[in-house]
């Protein structure tokens, strides 16, 4: 029991919100450390009892937006819906009231704010955001995230 708690504390230390790095990964692209971070965060979310369906509710919306931007040069067609992801996450976190969804909201809030919704980098940054979110979801599932 104490060993499990120690592992969870270590996992929490490994994912601790690093705003500047998350911002940089979304704006400039992935690094090896991005993958290490999403791995540790996905593992932490399993320990925090976040369910796959809680993540997929928001991720499904993100994938819908990604589909709507296919063949588009920018995010203008989905800008409003993209901006609405932050309040939707806040609502989900408050409604669920769990540490896992609150932690997901904190990290995603930084990542969402890092995407410039207008301008020449918007589309690339949005794709980086989608990949970042997908990596978290994949590691969550790999570590036994339940539905």
mmCIF file of N, CA and C in Angstrom:
data_model
loop_
_atom_site.group_PDB
_atom_site.id
_atom_site.type_symbol
_atom_site.label_atom_id
_atom_site.label_comp_id
_atom_site.label_asym_id
_atom_site.label_seq_id
_atom_site.Cartn_x
_atom_site.Cartn_y
_atom_site.Cartn_z
ATOM 1 N N UNK A 1 0.822 -1.187 0.000
ATOM 2 C CA UNK A 1 0.000 0.000 0.000
ATOM 3 C C UNK A 1 0.872 1.259 0.000
ATOM 4 N N UNK A 2 1.855 1.297 0.883
ATOM 5 C CA UNK A 2 2.752 2.448 0.942
ATOM 6 C C UNK A 2 3.549 2.567 -0.347
ATOM 7 N N UNK A 3 3.933 1.414 -0.922
ATOM 8 C CA UNK A 3 4.672 1.418 -2.181
ATOM 9 C C UNK A 3 3.826 2.004 -3.310
ATOM 10 N N UNK A 4 2.539 1.645 -3.333
ATOM 11 C CA UNK A 4 1.632 2.166 -4.359
ATOM 12 C C UNK A 4 1.495 3.684 -4.211
ATOM 13 N N UNK A 5 1.365 4.166 -2.992
ATOM 14 C CA UNK A 5 1.255 5.601 -2.734
ATOM 15 C C UNK A 5 2.535 6.311 -3.164
ATOM 16 N N UNK A 6 3.695 5.702 -2.894
ATOM 17 C CA UNK A 6 4.969 6.270 -3.288
ATOM 18 C C UNK A 6 5.068 6.368 -4.808
ATOM 19 N N UNK A 7 4.638 5.302 -5.520
ATOM 20 C CA UNK A 7 4.648 5.323 -6.983
ATOM 21 C C UNK A 7 3.731 6.413 -7.520
ATOM 22 N N UNK A 8 2.572 6.590 -6.888
ATOM 23 C CA UNK A 8 1.635 7.620 -7.333
ATOM 24 C C UNK A 8 2.229 9.009 -7.096
ATOM 25 N N UNK A 9 2.881 9.222 -5.963
ATOM 26 C CA UNK A 9 3.518 10.508 -5.690
ATOM 27 C C UNK A 9 4.627 10.786 -6.689
ATOM 28 N N UNK A 10 5.413 9.751 -7.029
ATOM 29 C CA UNK A 10 6.482 9.912 -8.004
ATOM 30 C C UNK A 10 5.898 10.239 -9.371
ATOM 31 N N UNK A 11 4.823 9.559 -9.749
ATOM 32 C CA UNK A 11 4.159 9.835 -11.019
ATOM 33 C C UNK A 11 3.652 11.267 -11.054
ATOM 34 N N UNK A 12 3.102 11.733 -9.936
ATOM 35 C CA UNK A 12 2.601 13.099 -9.877
ATOM 36 C C UNK A 12 3.748 14.086 -10.043
ATOM 37 N N UNK A 13 4.890 13.814 -9.447
ATOM 38 C CA UNK A 13 6.047 14.693 -9.599
ATOM 39 C C UNK A 13 6.511 14.749 -11.056
ATOM 40 N N UNK A 14 6.453 13.622 -11.758
ATOM 41 C CA UNK A 14 6.919 13.563 -13.140
ATOM 42 C C UNK A 14 6.049 14.363 -14.099
ATOM 43 N N UNK A 15 4.773 14.523 -13.804
ATOM 44 C CA UNK A 15 3.893 15.229 -14.729
ATOM 45 C C UNK A 15 3.607 16.656 -14.304
ATOM 46 N N UNK A 16 4.039 17.044 -13.121
ATOM 47 C CA UNK A 16 3.701 18.367 -12.599
ATOM 48 C C UNK A 16 3.632 19.385 -13.732
ATOM 49 N N UNK A 17 2.590 20.172 -13.714
ATOM 50 C CA UNK A 17 2.334 21.119 -14.788
ATOM 51 C C UNK A 17 3.534 22.033 -15.016
ATOM 52 N N UNK A 18 4.055 21.949 -16.215
ATOM 53 C CA UNK A 18 5.184 22.786 -16.625
ATOM 54 C C UNK A 18 4.674 23.676 -17.754
ATOM 55 N N UNK A 19 4.071 24.790 -17.374
ATOM 56 C CA UNK A 19 3.363 25.645 -18.320
ATOM 57 C C UNK A 19 4.220 26.078 -19.500
ATOM 58 N N UNK A 20 5.433 26.535 -19.229
ATOM 59 C CA UNK A 20 6.279 27.032 -20.316
ATOM 60 C C UNK A 20 6.607 25.935 -21.320
ATOM 61 N N UNK A 21 6.866 24.731 -20.817
ATOM 62 C CA UNK A 21 7.185 23.629 -21.722
ATOM 63 C C UNK A 21 5.964 23.195 -22.528
ATOM 64 N N UNK A 22 4.823 23.065 -21.882
ATOM 65 C CA UNK A 22 3.602 22.677 -22.600
ATOM 66 C C UNK A 22 3.314 23.706 -23.683
ATOM 67 N N UNK A 23 3.411 24.969 -23.332
ATOM 68 C CA UNK A 23 3.195 26.051 -24.300
ATOM 69 C C UNK A 23 4.153 25.905 -25.493
ATOM 70 N N UNK A 24 5.422 25.667 -25.211
ATOM 71 C CA UNK A 24 6.428 25.537 -26.273
ATOM 72 C C UNK A 24 6.134 24.330 -27.166
ATOM 73 N N UNK A 25 5.738 23.202 -26.564
ATOM 74 C CA UNK A 25 5.448 22.001 -27.352
ATOM 75 C C UNK A 25 4.279 22.237 -28.296
ATOM 76 N N UNK A 26 3.275 22.965 -27.844
ATOM 77 C CA UNK A 26 2.121 23.245 -28.695
ATOM 78 C C UNK A 26 2.504 24.242 -29.783
ATOM 79 N N UNK A 27 3.268 25.240 -29.436
ATOM 80 C CA UNK A 27 3.591 26.283 -30.402
ATOM 81 C C UNK A 27 4.683 25.881 -31.384
ATOM 82 N N UNK A 28 5.670 25.115 -30.916
ATOM 83 C CA UNK A 28 6.832 24.819 -31.755
ATOM 84 C C UNK A 28 6.974 23.364 -32.166
ATOM 85 N N UNK A 29 6.244 22.460 -31.550
ATOM 86 C CA UNK A 29 6.319 21.052 -31.922
ATOM 87 C C UNK A 29 6.875 20.181 -30.809
ATOM 88 N N UNK A 30 6.710 18.891 -31.010
ATOM 89 C CA UNK A 30 7.088 17.882 -30.016
ATOM 90 C C UNK A 30 8.592 17.710 -29.898
ATOM 91 N N UNK A 31 8.985 17.281 -28.706
ATOM 92 C CA UNK A 31 10.356 16.878 -28.407
ATOM 93 C C UNK A 31 10.262 15.526 -27.700
ATOM 94 N N UNK A 32 11.386 14.886 -27.469
ATOM 95 C CA UNK A 32 11.375 13.631 -26.708
ATOM 96 C C UNK A 32 10.719 13.833 -25.344
ATOM 97 N N UNK A 33 10.984 14.966 -24.730
ATOM 98 C CA UNK A 33 10.440 15.248 -23.403
ATOM 99 C C UNK A 33 8.916 15.362 -23.427
ATOM 100 N N UNK A 34 8.350 15.746 -24.569
ATOM 101 C CA UNK A 34 6.889 15.814 -24.687
ATOM 102 C C UNK A 34 6.296 14.431 -24.467
ATOM 103 N N UNK A 35 6.904 13.441 -25.088
ATOM 104 C CA UNK A 35 6.419 12.067 -24.965
ATOM 105 C C UNK A 35 6.582 11.580 -23.529
ATOM 106 N N UNK A 36 7.715 11.883 -22.909
ATOM 107 C CA UNK A 36 7.925 11.496 -21.510
ATOM 108 C C UNK A 36 6.868 12.129 -20.601
ATOM 109 N N UNK A 37 6.551 13.385 -20.875
ATOM 110 C CA UNK A 37 5.555 14.094 -20.070
ATOM 111 C C UNK A 37 4.172 13.476 -20.242
ATOM 112 N N UNK A 38 3.761 13.219 -21.486
ATOM 113 C CA UNK A 38 2.432 12.649 -21.715
ATOM 114 C C UNK A 38 2.339 11.240 -21.129
ATOM 115 N N UNK A 39 3.446 10.517 -21.134
ATOM 116 C CA UNK A 39 3.498 9.190 -20.515
ATOM 117 C C UNK A 39 3.223 9.310 -19.010
ATOM 118 N N UNK A 40 3.979 10.168 -18.341
ATOM 119 C CA UNK A 40 3.815 10.336 -16.891
ATOM 120 C C UNK A 40 2.427 10.871 -16.548
ATOM 121 N N UNK A 41 1.921 11.785 -17.361
ATOM 122 C CA UNK A 41 0.608 12.362 -17.080
ATOM 123 C C UNK A 41 -0.501 11.331 -17.297
ATOM 124 N N UNK A 42 -0.401 10.549 -18.363
ATOM 125 C CA UNK A 42 -1.384 9.489 -18.597
ATOM 126 C C UNK A 42 -1.415 8.495 -17.453
ATOM 127 N N UNK A 43 -0.238 8.140 -16.951
ATOM 128 C CA UNK A 43 -0.141 7.214 -15.817
ATOM 129 C C UNK A 43 -0.759 7.835 -14.559
ATOM 130 N N UNK A 44 -0.474 9.101 -14.316
ATOM 131 C CA UNK A 44 -1.055 9.794 -13.171
ATOM 132 C C UNK A 44 -2.582 9.797 -13.254
ATOM 133 N N UNK A 45 -3.129 10.054 -14.437
ATOM 134 C CA UNK A 45 -4.587 10.122 -14.596
ATOM 135 C C UNK A 45 -5.258 8.793 -14.271
ATOM 136 N N UNK A 46 -4.580 7.675 -14.582
ATOM 137 C CA UNK A 46 -5.121 6.363 -14.210
ATOM 138 C C UNK A 46 -5.192 6.264 -12.688
ATOM 139 N N UNK A 47 -4.115 6.655 -12.012
ATOM 140 C CA UNK A 47 -4.095 6.628 -10.550
ATOM 141 C C UNK A 47 -5.109 7.571 -9.925
ATOM 142 N N UNK A 48 -5.426 8.647 -10.648
ATOM 143 C CA UNK A 48 -6.408 9.626 -10.157
ATOM 144 C C UNK A 48 -7.830 9.219 -10.528
ATOM 145 N N UNK A 49 -7.959 8.032 -11.088
ATOM 146 C CA UNK A 49 -9.256 7.433 -11.421
ATOM 147 C C UNK A 49 -10.055 8.196 -12.476
ATOM 148 N N UNK A 50 -9.352 8.831 -13.389
ATOM 149 C CA UNK A 50 -10.030 9.457 -14.524
ATOM 150 C C UNK A 50 -10.419 8.358 -15.495
ATOM 151 N N UNK A 51 -11.656 8.362 -15.956
ATOM 152 C CA UNK A 51 -12.099 7.315 -16.878
ATOM 153 C C UNK A 51 -11.813 7.712 -18.320
ATOM 154 N N UNK A 52 -11.670 6.703 -19.160
ATOM 155 C CA UNK A 52 -11.452 6.939 -20.581
ATOM 156 C C UNK A 52 -12.622 7.714 -21.174
ATOM 157 N N UNK A 53 -13.828 7.411 -20.745
ATOM 158 C CA UNK A 53 -14.992 8.113 -21.305
ATOM 159 C C UNK A 53 -14.976 9.594 -20.942
ATOM 160 N N UNK A 54 -14.453 9.956 -19.767
ATOM 161 C CA UNK A 54 -14.341 11.372 -19.416
ATOM 162 C C UNK A 54 -13.379 12.094 -20.357
ATOM 163 N N UNK A 55 -12.275 11.437 -20.710
ATOM 164 C CA UNK A 55 -11.320 12.038 -21.644
ATOM 165 C C UNK A 55 -11.922 12.070 -23.042
ATOM 166 N N UNK A 56 -12.527 10.970 -23.446
ATOM 167 C CA UNK A 56 -13.062 10.863 -24.805
ATOM 168 C C UNK A 56 -14.191 11.849 -25.085
ATOM 169 N N UNK A 57 -14.943 12.249 -24.067
ATOM 170 C CA UNK A 57 -15.992 13.244 -24.287
ATOM 171 C C UNK A 57 -15.406 14.517 -24.896
ATOM 172 N N UNK A 58 -14.308 14.981 -24.349
ATOM 173 C CA UNK A 58 -13.658 16.188 -24.868
ATOM 174 C C UNK A 58 -12.849 15.857 -26.116
ATOM 175 N N UNK A 59 -12.132 14.732 -26.092
ATOM 176 C CA UNK A 59 -11.295 14.375 -27.238
ATOM 177 C C UNK A 59 -12.139 14.168 -28.497
ATOM 178 N N UNK A 60 -13.332 13.624 -28.352
ATOM 179 C CA UNK A 60 -14.223 13.451 -29.502
ATOM 180 C C UNK A 60 -14.541 14.777 -30.164
ATOM 181 N N UNK A 61 -14.758 15.791 -29.353
ATOM 182 C CA UNK A 61 -15.011 17.135 -29.885
ATOM 183 C C UNK A 61 -13.772 17.671 -30.604
ATOM 184 N N UNK A 62 -12.599 17.434 -30.042
ATOM 185 C CA UNK A 62 -11.346 17.873 -30.667
ATOM 186 C C UNK A 62 -11.171 17.199 -32.029
ATOM 187 N N UNK A 63 -11.442 15.896 -32.098
ATOM 188 C CA UNK A 63 -11.311 15.179 -33.376
ATOM 189 C C UNK A 63 -12.336 15.674 -34.401
ATOM 190 N N UNK A 64 -13.534 16.043 -33.940
ATOM 191 C CA UNK A 64 -14.536 16.605 -34.842
ATOM 192 C C UNK A 64 -14.021 17.919 -35.441
ATOM 193 N N UNK A 65 -13.414 18.743 -34.604
ATOM 194 C CA UNK A 65 -12.852 20.006 -35.085
ATOM 195 C C UNK A 65 -11.709 19.754 -36.060
ATOM 196 N N UNK A 66 -10.902 18.753 -35.766
ATOM 197 C CA UNK A 66 -9.797 18.420 -36.661
ATOM 198 C C UNK A 66 -10.333 18.017 -38.033
ATOM 199 N N UNK A 67 -11.378 17.216 -38.052
ATOM 200 C CA UNK A 67 -11.991 16.815 -39.317
ATOM 201 C C UNK A 67 -12.536 18.002 -40.089
ATOM 202 N N UNK A 68 -13.094 18.961 -39.381
ATOM 203 C CA UNK A 68 -13.665 20.146 -40.027
ATOM 204 C C UNK A 68 -12.594 21.068 -40.602
ATOM 205 N N UNK A 69 -11.348 20.914 -40.148
ATOM 206 C CA UNK A 69 -10.272 21.768 -40.665
ATOM 207 C C UNK A 69 -9.479 21.108 -41.788
ATOM 208 N N UNK A 70 -9.809 19.865 -42.124
ATOM 209 C CA UNK A 70 -9.100 19.181 -43.213
ATOM 210 C C UNK A 70 -9.237 20.005 -44.491
ATOM 211 N N UNK A 71 -8.135 20.243 -45.135
ATOM 212 C CA UNK A 71 -8.131 21.005 -46.376
ATOM 213 C C UNK A 71 -8.231 22.509 -46.173
ATOM 214 N N UNK A 72 -8.318 22.951 -44.934
ATOM 215 C CA UNK A 72 -8.393 24.383 -44.629
ATOM 216 C C UNK A 72 -6.998 24.893 -44.278
ATOM 217 N N UNK A 73 -6.745 26.128 -44.614
ATOM 218 C CA UNK A 73 -5.442 26.725 -44.326
ATOM 219 C C UNK A 73 -5.345 27.236 -42.892
ATOM 220 N N UNK A 74 -6.488 27.465 -42.266
ATOM 221 C CA UNK A 74 -6.477 28.018 -40.914
ATOM 222 C C UNK A 74 -7.621 27.431 -40.083
ATOM 223 N N UNK A 75 -7.862 28.026 -38.944
ATOM 224 C CA UNK A 75 -8.893 27.524 -38.029
ATOM 225 C C UNK A 75 -10.172 28.357 -38.047
ATOM 226 N N UNK A 76 -10.300 29.255 -39.015
ATOM 227 C CA UNK A 76 -11.433 30.184 -38.996
ATOM 228 C C UNK A 76 -12.787 29.477 -38.961
ATOM 229 N N UNK A 77 -12.902 28.326 -39.600
ATOM 230 C CA UNK A 77 -14.184 27.609 -39.646
ATOM 231 C C UNK A 77 -14.582 27.029 -38.285
ATOM 232 N N UNK A 78 -13.613 26.805 -37.417
ATOM 233 C CA UNK A 78 -13.902 26.165 -36.125
ATOM 234 C C UNK A 78 -13.432 26.993 -34.930
ATOM 235 N N UNK A 79 -13.038 28.223 -35.179
ATOM 236 C CA UNK A 79 -12.448 29.054 -34.117
ATOM 237 C C UNK A 79 -13.342 29.121 -32.880
ATOM 238 N N UNK A 80 -14.612 29.441 -33.051
ATOM 239 C CA UNK A 80 -15.528 29.571 -31.911
ATOM 240 C C UNK A 80 -15.640 28.245 -31.153
ATOM 241 N N UNK A 81 -15.819 27.152 -31.883
ATOM 242 C CA UNK A 81 -15.934 25.838 -31.237
ATOM 243 C C UNK A 81 -14.646 25.466 -30.503
ATOM 244 N N UNK A 82 -13.500 25.828 -31.089
ATOM 245 C CA UNK A 82 -12.224 25.568 -30.427
ATOM 246 C C UNK A 82 -12.139 26.354 -29.119
ATOM 247 N N UNK A 83 -12.486 27.622 -29.160
ATOM 248 C CA UNK A 83 -12.444 28.448 -27.955
ATOM 249 C C UNK A 83 -13.395 27.926 -26.878
ATOM 250 N N UNK A 84 -14.490 27.311 -27.283
ATOM 251 C CA UNK A 84 -15.474 26.776 -26.337
ATOM 252 C C UNK A 84 -14.984 25.516 -25.614
ATOM 253 N N UNK A 85 -13.880 24.937 -26.057
ATOM 254 C CA UNK A 85 -13.352 23.755 -25.369
ATOM 255 C C UNK A 85 -12.965 24.074 -23.926
ATOM 256 N N UNK A 86 -12.439 25.266 -23.691
ATOM 257 C CA UNK A 86 -12.033 25.625 -22.322
ATOM 258 C C UNK A 86 -13.215 25.651 -21.359
ATOM 259 N N UNK A 87 -14.320 26.336 -21.683
ATOM 260 C CA UNK A 87 -15.453 26.279 -20.750
ATOM 261 C C UNK A 87 -16.063 24.883 -20.633
ATOM 262 N N UNK A 88 -16.026 24.102 -21.708
ATOM 263 C CA UNK A 88 -16.557 22.737 -21.632
ATOM 264 C C UNK A 88 -15.724 21.884 -20.679
ATOM 265 N N UNK A 89 -14.411 22.052 -20.730
ATOM 266 C CA UNK A 89 -13.537 21.335 -19.798
ATOM 267 C C UNK A 89 -13.779 21.794 -18.364
ATOM 268 N N UNK A 90 -13.943 23.090 -18.177
ATOM 269 C CA UNK A 90 -14.201 23.617 -16.833
ATOM 270 C C UNK A 90 -15.499 23.030 -16.275
ATOM 271 N N UNK A 91 -16.517 22.950 -17.108
ATOM 272 C CA UNK A 91 -17.796 22.385 -16.680
ATOM 273 C C UNK A 91 -17.640 20.907 -16.319
ATOM 274 N N UNK A 92 -16.947 20.160 -17.184
ATOM 275 C CA UNK A 92 -16.746 18.725 -16.931
ATOM 276 C C UNK A 92 -15.982 18.506 -15.630
ATOM 277 N N UNK A 93 -14.972 19.349 -15.383
ATOM 278 C CA UNK A 93 -14.173 19.211 -14.161
ATOM 279 C C UNK A 93 -15.015 19.500 -12.925
ATOM 280 N N UNK A 94 -15.816 20.530 -12.995
ATOM 281 C CA UNK A 94 -16.649 20.888 -11.843
ATOM 282 C C UNK A 94 -17.718 19.824 -11.592
ATOM 283 N N UNK A 95 -18.316 19.341 -12.670
ATOM 284 C CA UNK A 95 -19.378 18.346 -12.538
ATOM 285 C C UNK A 95 -18.854 17.037 -11.954
ATOM 286 N N UNK A 96 -17.701 16.584 -12.448
ATOM 287 C CA UNK A 96 -17.139 15.309 -11.980
ATOM 288 C C UNK A 96 -16.532 15.449 -10.584
ATOM 289 N N UNK A 97 -15.917 16.595 -10.333
ATOM 290 C CA UNK A 97 -15.352 16.842 -9.016
ATOM 291 C C UNK A 97 -14.201 15.941 -8.626
ATOM 292 N N UNK A 98 -13.511 15.366 -9.608
ATOM 293 C CA UNK A 98 -12.395 14.470 -9.283
ATOM 294 C C UNK A 98 -11.055 15.148 -9.562
ATOM 295 N N UNK A 99 -10.054 14.670 -8.876
ATOM 296 C CA UNK A 99 -8.699 15.202 -9.041
ATOM 297 C C UNK A 99 -8.192 14.960 -10.455
ATOM 298 N N UNK A 100 -8.559 13.823 -11.038
ATOM 299 C CA UNK A 100 -8.088 13.489 -12.378
ATOM 300 C C UNK A 100 -8.580 14.456 -13.431
ATOM 301 N N UNK A 101 -9.866 14.717 -13.464
ATOM 302 C CA UNK A 101 -10.414 15.618 -14.485
ATOM 303 C C UNK A 101 -9.961 17.053 -14.233
ATOM 304 N N UNK A 102 -9.782 17.416 -12.972
ATOM 305 C CA UNK A 102 -9.277 18.760 -12.654
ATOM 306 C C UNK A 102 -7.839 18.919 -13.156
ATOM 307 N N UNK A 103 -7.024 17.890 -12.989
ATOM 308 C CA UNK A 103 -5.646 17.933 -13.489
ATOM 309 C C UNK A 103 -5.625 17.991 -15.011
ATOM 310 N N UNK A 104 -6.495 17.209 -15.650
ATOM 311 C CA UNK A 104 -6.593 17.255 -17.110
ATOM 312 C C UNK A 104 -6.984 18.656 -17.557
ATOM 313 N N UNK A 105 -7.936 19.260 -16.876
ATOM 314 C CA UNK A 105 -8.368 20.619 -17.216
ATOM 315 C C UNK A 105 -7.204 21.600 -17.104
ATOM 316 N N UNK A 106 -6.409 21.491 -16.048
ATOM 317 C CA UNK A 106 -5.270 22.399 -15.849
ATOM 318 C C UNK A 106 -4.281 22.313 -17.006
ATOM 319 N N UNK A 107 -3.925 21.092 -17.382
ATOM 320 C CA UNK A 107 -2.949 20.903 -18.459
ATOM 321 C C UNK A 107 -3.535 21.331 -19.802
ATOM 322 N N UNK A 108 -4.771 20.918 -20.072
ATOM 323 C CA UNK A 108 -5.403 21.263 -21.349
ATOM 324 C C UNK A 108 -5.657 22.759 -21.467
ATOM 325 N N UNK A 109 -5.914 23.417 -20.350
ATOM 326 C CA UNK A 109 -6.124 24.859 -20.368
ATOM 327 C C UNK A 109 -4.871 25.568 -20.884
ATOM 328 N N UNK A 110 -3.709 25.159 -20.398
ATOM 329 C CA UNK A 110 -2.447 25.736 -20.866
ATOM 330 C C UNK A 110 -2.248 25.423 -22.348
ATOM 331 N N UNK A 111 -2.499 24.175 -22.731
ATOM 332 C CA UNK A 111 -2.311 23.762 -24.125
ATOM 333 C C UNK A 111 -3.271 24.504 -25.057
ATOM 334 N N UNK A 112 -4.526 24.638 -24.651
ATOM 335 C CA UNK A 112 -5.510 25.343 -25.480
ATOM 336 C C UNK A 112 -5.142 26.812 -25.651
ATOM 337 N N UNK A 113 -4.698 27.444 -24.579
ATOM 338 C CA UNK A 113 -4.307 28.856 -24.655
ATOM 339 C C UNK A 113 -3.078 29.056 -25.538
ATOM 340 N N UNK A 114 -2.262 28.029 -25.682
ATOM 341 C CA UNK A 114 -1.039 28.140 -26.478
ATOM 342 C C UNK A 114 -1.313 28.167 -27.976
ATOM 343 N N UNK A 115 -2.477 27.693 -28.394
ATOM 344 C CA UNK A 115 -2.812 27.668 -29.820
ATOM 345 C C UNK A 115 -3.257 29.057 -30.247
ATOM 346 N N UNK A 116 -2.548 29.620 -31.210
ATOM 347 C CA UNK A 116 -2.977 30.886 -31.801
ATOM 348 C C UNK A 116 -4.117 30.548 -32.753
ATOM 349 N N UNK A 117 -5.295 31.080 -32.512
ATOM 350 C CA UNK A 117 -6.453 30.686 -33.321
ATOM 351 C C UNK A 117 -6.536 31.444 -34.639
ATOM 352 N N UNK A 118 -5.707 32.443 -34.803
ATOM 353 C CA UNK A 118 -5.620 33.150 -36.083
ATOM 354 C C UNK A 118 -4.147 33.258 -36.443
ATOM 355 N N UNK A 119 -3.879 33.446 -37.713
ATOM 356 C CA UNK A 119 -2.502 33.614 -38.146
ATOM 357 C C UNK A 119 -1.944 32.376 -38.805
ATOM 358 N N UNK A 120 -0.734 32.516 -39.320
ATOM 359 C CA UNK A 120 -0.136 31.441 -40.123
ATOM 360 C C UNK A 120 0.234 30.177 -39.346
ATOM 361 N N UNK A 121 0.420 30.273 -38.038
ATOM 362 C CA UNK A 121 0.819 29.104 -37.243
ATOM 363 C C UNK A 121 -0.366 28.356 -36.643
ATOM 364 N N UNK A 122 -1.555 28.900 -36.776
ATOM 365 C CA UNK A 122 -2.733 28.361 -36.089
ATOM 366 C C UNK A 122 -2.966 26.888 -36.397
ATOM 367 N N UNK A 123 -2.928 26.522 -37.656
ATOM 368 C CA UNK A 123 -3.235 25.140 -38.049
ATOM 369 C C UNK A 123 -2.191 24.167 -37.498
ATOM 370 N N UNK A 124 -0.906 24.511 -37.618
ATOM 371 C CA UNK A 124 0.155 23.638 -37.097
ATOM 372 C C UNK A 124 0.059 23.501 -35.579
ATOM 373 N N UNK A 125 -0.213 24.597 -34.891
ATOM 374 C CA UNK A 125 -0.334 24.545 -33.438
ATOM 375 C C UNK A 125 -1.551 23.728 -33.021
ATOM 376 N N UNK A 126 -2.631 23.845 -33.774
ATOM 377 C CA UNK A 126 -3.813 23.038 -33.483
ATOM 378 C C UNK A 126 -3.479 21.552 -33.634
ATOM 379 N N UNK A 127 -2.763 21.191 -34.692
ATOM 380 C CA UNK A 127 -2.372 19.788 -34.896
ATOM 381 C C UNK A 127 -1.458 19.309 -33.773
ATOM 382 N N UNK A 128 -0.551 20.169 -33.303
ATOM 383 C CA UNK A 128 0.298 19.812 -32.160
ATOM 384 C C UNK A 128 -0.554 19.569 -30.918
ATOM 385 N N UNK A 129 -1.570 20.403 -30.729
ATOM 386 C CA UNK A 129 -2.487 20.227 -29.602
ATOM 387 C C UNK A 129 -3.205 18.881 -29.695
ATOM 388 N N UNK A 130 -3.715 18.558 -30.880
ATOM 389 C CA UNK A 130 -4.422 17.284 -31.074
ATOM 390 C C UNK A 130 -3.486 16.118 -30.757
ATOM 391 N N UNK A 131 -2.259 16.177 -31.260
ATOM 392 C CA UNK A 131 -1.287 15.106 -31.002
ATOM 393 C C UNK A 131 -0.964 14.989 -29.509
ATOM 394 N N UNK A 132 -0.821 16.116 -28.845
ATOM 395 C CA UNK A 132 -0.538 16.142 -27.408
ATOM 396 C C UNK A 132 -1.670 15.463 -26.637
ATOM 397 N N UNK A 133 -2.885 15.830 -26.953
ATOM 398 C CA UNK A 133 -4.060 15.256 -26.295
ATOM 399 C C UNK A 133 -4.154 13.763 -26.594
ATOM 400 N N UNK A 134 -3.909 13.390 -27.845
ATOM 401 C CA UNK A 134 -3.981 11.982 -28.235
ATOM 402 C C UNK A 134 -2.935 11.143 -27.504
ATOM 403 N N UNK A 135 -1.745 11.704 -27.309
ATOM 404 C CA UNK A 135 -0.690 10.982 -26.590
ATOM 405 C C UNK A 135 -1.093 10.746 -25.131
ATOM 406 N N UNK A 136 -1.694 11.739 -24.508
ATOM 407 C CA UNK A 136 -2.165 11.579 -23.123
ATOM 408 C C UNK A 136 -3.212 10.474 -23.059
ATOM 409 N N UNK A 137 -4.161 10.507 -23.975
ATOM 410 C CA UNK A 137 -5.220 9.493 -24.015
ATOM 411 C C UNK A 137 -4.637 8.098 -24.239
ATOM 412 N N UNK A 138 -3.672 7.991 -25.155
ATOM 413 C CA UNK A 138 -3.062 6.692 -25.459
ATOM 414 C C UNK A 138 -2.340 6.119 -24.236
ATOM 415 N N UNK A 139 -1.566 6.952 -23.551
ATOM 416 C CA UNK A 139 -0.864 6.467 -22.360
ATOM 417 C C UNK A 139 -1.843 6.146 -21.235
ATOM 418 N N UNK A 140 -2.884 6.935 -21.098
ATOM 419 C CA UNK A 140 -3.904 6.644 -20.087
ATOM 420 C C UNK A 140 -4.471 5.250 -20.321
ATOM 421 N N UNK A 141 -4.815 4.963 -21.552
ATOM 422 C CA UNK A 141 -5.380 3.649 -21.893
ATOM 423 C C UNK A 141 -4.327 2.546 -21.700
ATOM 424 N N UNK A 142 -3.075 2.826 -22.096
ATOM 425 C CA UNK A 142 -2.001 1.835 -21.971
ATOM 426 C C UNK A 142 -1.746 1.449 -20.510
ATOM 427 N N UNK A 143 -1.945 2.385 -19.605
ATOM 428 C CA UNK A 143 -1.732 2.106 -18.183
ATOM 429 C C UNK A 143 -2.984 1.575 -17.495
ATOM 430 N N UNK A 144 -3.973 1.221 -18.281
ATOM 431 C CA UNK A 144 -5.147 0.567 -17.710
ATOM 432 C C UNK A 144 -6.311 1.480 -17.416
ATOM 433 N N UNK A 145 -6.331 2.644 -18.048
ATOM 434 C CA UNK A 145 -7.467 3.548 -17.855
ATOM 435 C C UNK A 145 -8.769 2.824 -18.151
ATOM 436 N N UNK A 146 -9.706 2.962 -17.256
ATOM 437 C CA UNK A 146 -10.963 2.229 -17.403
ATOM 438 C C UNK A 146 -12.008 3.102 -18.078
ATOM 439 N N UNK A 147 -13.017 2.432 -18.634
ATOM 440 C CA UNK A 147 -14.093 3.158 -19.322
ATOM 441 C C UNK A 147 -15.106 3.708 -18.354
#
